Short mmCIF file of C-alpha atoms in Angstrom, two decimals:
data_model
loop_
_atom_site.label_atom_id
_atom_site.label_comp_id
_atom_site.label_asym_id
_atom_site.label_seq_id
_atom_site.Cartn_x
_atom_site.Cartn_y
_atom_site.Cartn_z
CA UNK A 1 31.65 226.51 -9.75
CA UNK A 2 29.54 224.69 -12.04
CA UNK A 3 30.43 221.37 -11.07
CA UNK A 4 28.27 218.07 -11.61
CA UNK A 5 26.26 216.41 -8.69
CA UNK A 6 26.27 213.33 -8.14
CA UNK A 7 22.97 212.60 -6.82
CA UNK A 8 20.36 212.29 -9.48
CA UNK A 9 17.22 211.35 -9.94
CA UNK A 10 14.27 211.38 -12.63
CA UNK A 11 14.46 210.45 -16.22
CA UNK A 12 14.76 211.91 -19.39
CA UNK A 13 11.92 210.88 -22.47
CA UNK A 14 13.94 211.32 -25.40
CA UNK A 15 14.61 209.00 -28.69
CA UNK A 16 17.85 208.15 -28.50
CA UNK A 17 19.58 207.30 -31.34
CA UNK A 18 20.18 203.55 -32.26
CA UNK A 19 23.21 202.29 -33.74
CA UNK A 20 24.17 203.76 -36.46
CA UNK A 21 21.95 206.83 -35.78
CA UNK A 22 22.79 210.47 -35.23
CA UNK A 23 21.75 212.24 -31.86
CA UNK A 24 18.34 213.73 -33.03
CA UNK A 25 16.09 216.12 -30.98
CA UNK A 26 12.27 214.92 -29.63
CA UNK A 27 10.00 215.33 -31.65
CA UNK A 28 7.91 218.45 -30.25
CA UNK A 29 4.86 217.31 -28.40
CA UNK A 30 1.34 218.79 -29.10
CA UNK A 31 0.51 222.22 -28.20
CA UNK A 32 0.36 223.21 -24.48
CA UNK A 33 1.50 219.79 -23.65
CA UNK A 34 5.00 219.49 -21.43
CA UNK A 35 4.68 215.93 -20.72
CA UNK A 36 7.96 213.99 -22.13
CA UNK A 37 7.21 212.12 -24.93
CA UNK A 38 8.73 208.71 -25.64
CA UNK A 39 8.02 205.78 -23.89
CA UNK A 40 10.25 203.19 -20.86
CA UNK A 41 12.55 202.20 -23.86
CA UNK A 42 13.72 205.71 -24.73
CA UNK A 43 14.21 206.92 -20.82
CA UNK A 44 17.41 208.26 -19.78
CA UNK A 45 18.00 207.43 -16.17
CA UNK A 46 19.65 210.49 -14.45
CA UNK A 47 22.84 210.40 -12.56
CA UNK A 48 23.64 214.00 -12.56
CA UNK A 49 23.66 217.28 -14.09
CA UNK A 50 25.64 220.42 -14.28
CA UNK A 51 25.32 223.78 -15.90
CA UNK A 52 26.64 225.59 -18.95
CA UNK A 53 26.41 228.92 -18.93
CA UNK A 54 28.56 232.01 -19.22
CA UNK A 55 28.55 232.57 -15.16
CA UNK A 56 28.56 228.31 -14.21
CA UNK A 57 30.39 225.35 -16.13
CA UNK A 58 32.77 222.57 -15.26
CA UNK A 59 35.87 223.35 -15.27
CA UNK A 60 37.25 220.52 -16.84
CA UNK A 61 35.35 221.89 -20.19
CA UNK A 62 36.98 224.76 -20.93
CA UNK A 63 39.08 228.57 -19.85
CA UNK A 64 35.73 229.97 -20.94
CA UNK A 65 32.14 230.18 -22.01
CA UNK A 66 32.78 229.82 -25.69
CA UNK A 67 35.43 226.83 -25.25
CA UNK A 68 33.13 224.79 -23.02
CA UNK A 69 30.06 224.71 -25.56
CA UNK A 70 33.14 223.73 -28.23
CA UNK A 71 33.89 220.58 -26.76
CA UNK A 72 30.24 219.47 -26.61
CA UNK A 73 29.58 220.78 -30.15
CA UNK A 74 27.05 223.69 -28.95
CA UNK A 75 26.65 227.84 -30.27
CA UNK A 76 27.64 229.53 -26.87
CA UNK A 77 24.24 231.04 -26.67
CA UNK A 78 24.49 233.60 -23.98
CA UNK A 79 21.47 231.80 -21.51
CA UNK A 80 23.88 229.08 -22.16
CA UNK A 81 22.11 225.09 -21.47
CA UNK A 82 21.89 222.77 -19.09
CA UNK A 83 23.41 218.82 -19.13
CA UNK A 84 22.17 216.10 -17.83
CA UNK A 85 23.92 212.71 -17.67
CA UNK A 86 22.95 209.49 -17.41
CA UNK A 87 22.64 205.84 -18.78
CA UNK A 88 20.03 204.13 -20.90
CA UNK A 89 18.17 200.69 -20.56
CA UNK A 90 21.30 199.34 -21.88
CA UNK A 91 23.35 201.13 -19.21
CA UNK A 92 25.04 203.34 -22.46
CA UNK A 93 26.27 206.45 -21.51
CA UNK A 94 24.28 209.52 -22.77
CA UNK A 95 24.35 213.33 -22.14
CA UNK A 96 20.79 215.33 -22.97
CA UNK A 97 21.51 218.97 -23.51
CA UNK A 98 18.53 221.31 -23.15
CA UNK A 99 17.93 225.21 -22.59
CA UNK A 100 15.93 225.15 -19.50
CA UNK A 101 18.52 225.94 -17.27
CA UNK A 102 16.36 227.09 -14.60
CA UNK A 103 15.26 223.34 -14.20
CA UNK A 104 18.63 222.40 -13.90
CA UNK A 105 19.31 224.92 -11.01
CA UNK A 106 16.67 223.85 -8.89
CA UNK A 107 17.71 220.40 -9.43
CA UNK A 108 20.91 221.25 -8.64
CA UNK A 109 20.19 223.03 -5.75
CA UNK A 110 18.02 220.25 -4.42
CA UNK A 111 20.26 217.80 -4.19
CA UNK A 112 22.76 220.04 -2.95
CA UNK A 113 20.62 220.34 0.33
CA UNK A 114 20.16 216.64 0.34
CA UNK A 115 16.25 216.88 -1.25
CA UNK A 116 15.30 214.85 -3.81
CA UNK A 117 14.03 216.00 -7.10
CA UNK A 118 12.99 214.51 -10.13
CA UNK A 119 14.45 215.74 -12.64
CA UNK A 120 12.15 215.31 -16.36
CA UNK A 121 12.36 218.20 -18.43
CA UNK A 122 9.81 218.60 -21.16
CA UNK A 123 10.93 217.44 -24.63
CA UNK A 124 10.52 220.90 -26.03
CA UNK A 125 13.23 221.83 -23.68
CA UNK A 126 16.05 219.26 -25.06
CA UNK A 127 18.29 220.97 -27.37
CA UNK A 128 20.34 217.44 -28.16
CA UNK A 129 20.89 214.22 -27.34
CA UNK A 130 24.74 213.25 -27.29
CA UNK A 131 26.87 210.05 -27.00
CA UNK A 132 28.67 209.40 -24.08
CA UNK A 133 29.47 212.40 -20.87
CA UNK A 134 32.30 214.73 -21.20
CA UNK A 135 32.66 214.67 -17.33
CA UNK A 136 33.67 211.63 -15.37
CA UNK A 137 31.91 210.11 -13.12
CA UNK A 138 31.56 207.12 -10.46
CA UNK A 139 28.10 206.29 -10.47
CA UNK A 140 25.83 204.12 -12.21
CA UNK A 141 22.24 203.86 -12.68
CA UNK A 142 21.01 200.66 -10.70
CA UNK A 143 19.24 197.83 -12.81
CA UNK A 144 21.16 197.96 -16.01
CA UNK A 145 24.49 197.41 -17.32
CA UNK A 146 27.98 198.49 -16.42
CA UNK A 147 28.27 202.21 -17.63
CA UNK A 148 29.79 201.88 -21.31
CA UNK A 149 29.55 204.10 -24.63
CA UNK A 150 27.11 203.67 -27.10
CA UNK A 151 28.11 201.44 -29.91
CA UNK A 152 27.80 203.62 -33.19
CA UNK A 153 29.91 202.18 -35.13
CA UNK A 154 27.50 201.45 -38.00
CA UNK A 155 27.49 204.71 -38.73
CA UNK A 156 30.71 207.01 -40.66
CA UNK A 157 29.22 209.61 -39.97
CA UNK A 158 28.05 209.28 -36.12
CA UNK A 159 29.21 212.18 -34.03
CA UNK A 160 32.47 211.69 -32.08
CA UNK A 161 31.44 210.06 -28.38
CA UNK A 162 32.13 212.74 -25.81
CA UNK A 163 34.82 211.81 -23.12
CA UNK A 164 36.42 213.44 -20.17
CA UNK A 165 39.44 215.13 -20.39
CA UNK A 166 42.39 212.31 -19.42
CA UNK A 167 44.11 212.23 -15.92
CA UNK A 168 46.88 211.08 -16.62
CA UNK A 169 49.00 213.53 -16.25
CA UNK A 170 48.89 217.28 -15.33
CA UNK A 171 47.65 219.71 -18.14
CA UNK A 172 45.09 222.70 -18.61
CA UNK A 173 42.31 220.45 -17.42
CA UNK A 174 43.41 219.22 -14.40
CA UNK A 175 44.38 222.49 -13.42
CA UNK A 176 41.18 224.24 -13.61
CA UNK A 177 39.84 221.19 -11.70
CA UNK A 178 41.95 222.32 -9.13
CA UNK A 179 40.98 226.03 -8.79
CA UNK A 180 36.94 224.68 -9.15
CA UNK A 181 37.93 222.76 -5.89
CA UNK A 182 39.62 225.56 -4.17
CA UNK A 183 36.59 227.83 -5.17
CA UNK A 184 33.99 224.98 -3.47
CA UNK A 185 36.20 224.40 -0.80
CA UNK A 186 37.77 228.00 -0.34
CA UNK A 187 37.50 228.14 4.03
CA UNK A 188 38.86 224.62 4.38
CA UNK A 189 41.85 226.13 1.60
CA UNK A 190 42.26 229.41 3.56
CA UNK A 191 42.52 227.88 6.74
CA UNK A 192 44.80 225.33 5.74
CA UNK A 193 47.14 228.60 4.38
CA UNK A 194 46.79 229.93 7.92
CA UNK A 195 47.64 226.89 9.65
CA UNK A 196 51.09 226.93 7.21
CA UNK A 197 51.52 229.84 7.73
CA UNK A 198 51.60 230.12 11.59
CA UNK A 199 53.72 226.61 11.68
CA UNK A 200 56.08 228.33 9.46
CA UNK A 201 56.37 231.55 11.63
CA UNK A 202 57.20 228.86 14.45
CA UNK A 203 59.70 226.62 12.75
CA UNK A 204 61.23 229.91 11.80
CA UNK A 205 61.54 231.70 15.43
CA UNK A 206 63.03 227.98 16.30
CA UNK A 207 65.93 228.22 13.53
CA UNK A 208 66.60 231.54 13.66
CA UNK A 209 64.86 232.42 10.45
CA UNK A 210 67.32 229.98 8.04
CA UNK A 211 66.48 227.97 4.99
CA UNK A 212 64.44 224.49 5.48
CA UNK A 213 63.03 222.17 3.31
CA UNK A 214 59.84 223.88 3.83
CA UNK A 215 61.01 226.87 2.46
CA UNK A 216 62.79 230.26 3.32
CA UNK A 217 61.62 232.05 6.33
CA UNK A 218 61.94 235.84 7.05
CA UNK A 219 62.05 237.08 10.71
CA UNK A 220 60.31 233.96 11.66
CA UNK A 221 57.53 234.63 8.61
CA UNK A 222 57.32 232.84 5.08
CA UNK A 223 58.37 235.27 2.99
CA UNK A 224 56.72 237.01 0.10
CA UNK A 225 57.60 237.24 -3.42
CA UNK A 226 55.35 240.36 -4.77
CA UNK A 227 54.34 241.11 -7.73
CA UNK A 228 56.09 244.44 -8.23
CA UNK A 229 58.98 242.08 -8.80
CA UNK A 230 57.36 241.57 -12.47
CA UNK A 231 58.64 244.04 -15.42
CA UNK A 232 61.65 245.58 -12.73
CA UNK A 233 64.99 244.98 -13.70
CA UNK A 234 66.70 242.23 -12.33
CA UNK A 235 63.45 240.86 -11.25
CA UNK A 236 63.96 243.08 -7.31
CA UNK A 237 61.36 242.08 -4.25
CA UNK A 238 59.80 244.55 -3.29
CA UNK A 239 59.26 244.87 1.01
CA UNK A 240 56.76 242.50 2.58
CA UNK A 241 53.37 244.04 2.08
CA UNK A 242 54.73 246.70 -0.63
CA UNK A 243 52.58 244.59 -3.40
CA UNK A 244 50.54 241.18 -4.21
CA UNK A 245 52.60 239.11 -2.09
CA UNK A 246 52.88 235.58 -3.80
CA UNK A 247 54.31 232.02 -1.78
CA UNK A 248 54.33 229.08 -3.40
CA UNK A 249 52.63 225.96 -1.91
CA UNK A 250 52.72 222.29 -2.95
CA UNK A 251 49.43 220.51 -1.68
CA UNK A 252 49.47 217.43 0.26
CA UNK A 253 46.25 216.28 2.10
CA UNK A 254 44.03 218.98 1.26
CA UNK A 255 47.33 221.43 0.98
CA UNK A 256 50.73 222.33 2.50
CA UNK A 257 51.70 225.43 2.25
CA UNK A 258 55.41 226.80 1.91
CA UNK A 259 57.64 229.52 0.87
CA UNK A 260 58.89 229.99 -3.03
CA UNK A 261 60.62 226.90 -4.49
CA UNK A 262 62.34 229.12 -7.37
CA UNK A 263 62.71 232.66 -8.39
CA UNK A 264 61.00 231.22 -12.18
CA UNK A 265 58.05 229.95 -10.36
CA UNK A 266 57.20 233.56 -8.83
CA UNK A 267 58.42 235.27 -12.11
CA UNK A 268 55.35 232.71 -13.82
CA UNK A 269 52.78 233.59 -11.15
CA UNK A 270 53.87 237.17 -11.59
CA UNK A 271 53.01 237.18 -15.52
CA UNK A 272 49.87 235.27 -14.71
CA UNK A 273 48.61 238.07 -12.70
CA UNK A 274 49.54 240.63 -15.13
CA UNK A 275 47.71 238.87 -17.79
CA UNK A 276 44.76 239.30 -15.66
CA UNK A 277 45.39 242.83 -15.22
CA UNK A 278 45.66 243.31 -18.90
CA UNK A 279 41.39 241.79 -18.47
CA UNK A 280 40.35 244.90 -17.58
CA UNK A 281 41.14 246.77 -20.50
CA UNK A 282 40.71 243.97 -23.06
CA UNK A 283 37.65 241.67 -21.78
CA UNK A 284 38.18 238.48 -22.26
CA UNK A 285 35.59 236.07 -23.71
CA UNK A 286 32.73 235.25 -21.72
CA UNK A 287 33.15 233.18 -18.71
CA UNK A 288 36.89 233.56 -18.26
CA UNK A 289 36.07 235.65 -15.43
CA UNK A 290 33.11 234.07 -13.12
CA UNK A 291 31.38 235.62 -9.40
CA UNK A 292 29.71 233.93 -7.16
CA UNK A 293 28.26 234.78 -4.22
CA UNK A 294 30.38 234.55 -0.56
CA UNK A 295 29.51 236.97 1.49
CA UNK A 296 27.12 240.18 2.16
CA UNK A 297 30.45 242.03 1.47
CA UNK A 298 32.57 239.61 -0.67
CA UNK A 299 32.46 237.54 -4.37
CA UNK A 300 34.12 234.96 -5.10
CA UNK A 301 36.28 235.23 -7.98
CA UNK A 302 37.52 231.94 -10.59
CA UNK A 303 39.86 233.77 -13.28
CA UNK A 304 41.41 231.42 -16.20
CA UNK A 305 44.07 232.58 -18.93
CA UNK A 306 46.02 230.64 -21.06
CA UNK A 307 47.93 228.09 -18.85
CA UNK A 308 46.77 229.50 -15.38
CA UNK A 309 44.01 229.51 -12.83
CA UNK A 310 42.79 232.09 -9.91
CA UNK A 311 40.75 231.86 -6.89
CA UNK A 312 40.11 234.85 -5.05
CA UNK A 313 37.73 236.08 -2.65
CA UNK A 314 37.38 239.57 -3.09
CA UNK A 315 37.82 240.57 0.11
CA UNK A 316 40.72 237.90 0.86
CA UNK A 317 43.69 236.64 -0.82
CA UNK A 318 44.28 234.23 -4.08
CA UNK A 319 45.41 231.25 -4.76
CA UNK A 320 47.14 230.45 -8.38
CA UNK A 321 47.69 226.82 -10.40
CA UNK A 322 49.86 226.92 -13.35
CA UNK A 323 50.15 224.32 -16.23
CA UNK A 324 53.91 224.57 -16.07
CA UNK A 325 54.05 224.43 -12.13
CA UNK A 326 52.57 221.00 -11.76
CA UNK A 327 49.91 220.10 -8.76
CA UNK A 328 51.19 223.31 -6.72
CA UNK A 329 48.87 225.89 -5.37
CA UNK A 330 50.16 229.12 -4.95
CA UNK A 331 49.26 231.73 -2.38
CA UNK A 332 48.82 235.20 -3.20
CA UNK A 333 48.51 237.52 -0.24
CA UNK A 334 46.92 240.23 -0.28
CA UNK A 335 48.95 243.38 -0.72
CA UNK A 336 48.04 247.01 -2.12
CA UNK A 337 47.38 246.04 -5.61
CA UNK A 338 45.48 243.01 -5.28
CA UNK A 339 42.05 244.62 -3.95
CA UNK A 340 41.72 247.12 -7.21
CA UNK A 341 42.88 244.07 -9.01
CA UNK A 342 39.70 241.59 -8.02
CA UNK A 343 37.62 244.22 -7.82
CA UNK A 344 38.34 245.30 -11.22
CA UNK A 345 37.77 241.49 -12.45
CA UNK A 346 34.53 241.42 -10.30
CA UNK A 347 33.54 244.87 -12.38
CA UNK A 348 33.84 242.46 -15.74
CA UNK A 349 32.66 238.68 -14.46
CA UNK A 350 29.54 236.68 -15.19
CA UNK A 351 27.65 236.20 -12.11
CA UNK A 352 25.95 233.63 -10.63
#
């Protein structure tokens, strides 16, 4: 949800600041004018754009609403902005913020259904101007230089040059760009759960139900861990289908699903979900809980809590990351408490 495209077009008229120079806003043009002000030299060439807004932002930015404007320096005003990213003559990177977000969705959209679109908001509409793009990306605007950050070093008191979050190793970043790609990709995901699943049942009917090193099979089924486990003594299972049955599943092209690796990784999925519980009667801050759209009769649900991500569809199952679980996606099946659960969340998200 929220993610950048990468297929922009258009240009932004805005003074961008020179070395040594602080981002500055446009100067506002005359009266019942939109045209952008600013001439060839100040153009932004666009490479892509994303929103920021309560019910839409890159993951990558941010658990919620609030966090996400932190990182670029904004108030989380609650019509939120929208960014646009791109290079300038010199092929420096440079991210225009503004608070027509309704531009930004249709541009969006556009290029989602392969249409081009120009996109040139009016310089009344740019909030700021800031150095360098808090998301990566790999594309470059053709004609100019190598994509590179602006050099402001003549200036102490220049604004820090925004940068995406480092992949180099697993953290709270790469995890929540994990759920946003379950969320965009949530039928190739769920079928790919399905297609474990029903290899498992077989593998298990085979072997008469015995451990393998894909995991522990039940009757010739993966077996659940459930969430009534969490808060019981001794940490019990409940019976398959008695709660939110949870499996554990370590991805490999596009996801391989298996049974629990370790009693510590359900008991962490477990506390996850009741930390979502605990949502609906403390709200969390905006954006934390996001709906979109999947169906006449379903939403899709992206949850985020300290250390932990969930995808649901309302109507489905969820899937779980974890910041202490590394690169594994977890299955939660759906069980008796699950449905009030996401509908509950539904009840409190920003919607889009």
């Amino acid at each position: 949800m929220g993610e950048p495209e990468d297929a922009g077009a258009g240009t932004v008229a805005t003074d961008l600041p020179g070395t040594g120079q602080e981002p500055v806003r446009t100067d506002e043009p005359a009266a019942g004018d939109d045209r952008p002000a600013g001439g060839e030299e100040d153009a932004l060439l666009v490479l892509t754009a994303a929103l920021l807004t309560p019910a839409q932002f890159p993951g990558a930015l941010g658990d919620d609403f609030p966090e996400a404007c932190g990182r670029l320096r904004l108030p989380p005003l609650p019509h939120g902005y929208g960014l646009i990213l791109g290079q300038d003559g010199a092929g420096a990177r440079w991210t225009v913020v503004v608070d027509d977000v309704s531009l930004v969705a249709v541009a969006i959209a556009s290029w989602d259904c392969g249409m081009e679109y120009e996109l040139t908001p009016a310089p009344r509409a740019i909030v700021a101007t800031l150095p360098g793009w808090p998301l990566a990306l790999a594309v470059a605007a053709p004609g100019v230089p190598a994509p590179h950050d602006p050099d402001l070093s003549g200036d102490p008191e220049a604004p820090e040059i925004l940068r995406p979050p480092s992949v180099s190793g697993w953290g709270p970043a790469q995890r929540r760009l994990g759920a946003d790609e379950i969320s965009r990709q949530w039928s190739t995901w769920r079928a790919e759960f399905t297609e474990g699943e029903e290899s498992g049942a077989e593998e298990g009917a085979a072997e008469g139900g015995e451990r393998t090193g894909k995991g522990t099979t039940a009757g010739g089924r993966t077996e659940p861990v459930t969430e009534e486990g969490a808060g019981t003594e001794g940490g019990e299972r409940a019976a398959d289908g008695d709660g939110d049955g949870v499996t554990s599943a370590i991805p490999e092209n596009a996801g391989a699903f298996v049974a629990p690796g370790s009693e510590p990784t359900a008991a962490s999925v477990r506390a996850a979900l009741a930390e979502a519980r605990a949502y609906l009667d403390a709200p969390p801050p905006p954006g934390r809980i996001r709906s979109a759209f999947a169906s006449e009769e379903a939403r899709l649900l992206r949850v985020d809590g300290p250390g932990w991500s969930l995808v649901a569809r309302t109507d489905d199952m969820a899937f779980v990351l974890l910041d202490a679980v590394p690169g594994e996606v977890i299955p939660v099946e759906r069980g008796p408490r699950l449905p009030a659960l996401l509908a509950g969340l539904d009840a409190l998200a920003a919607r889009s």
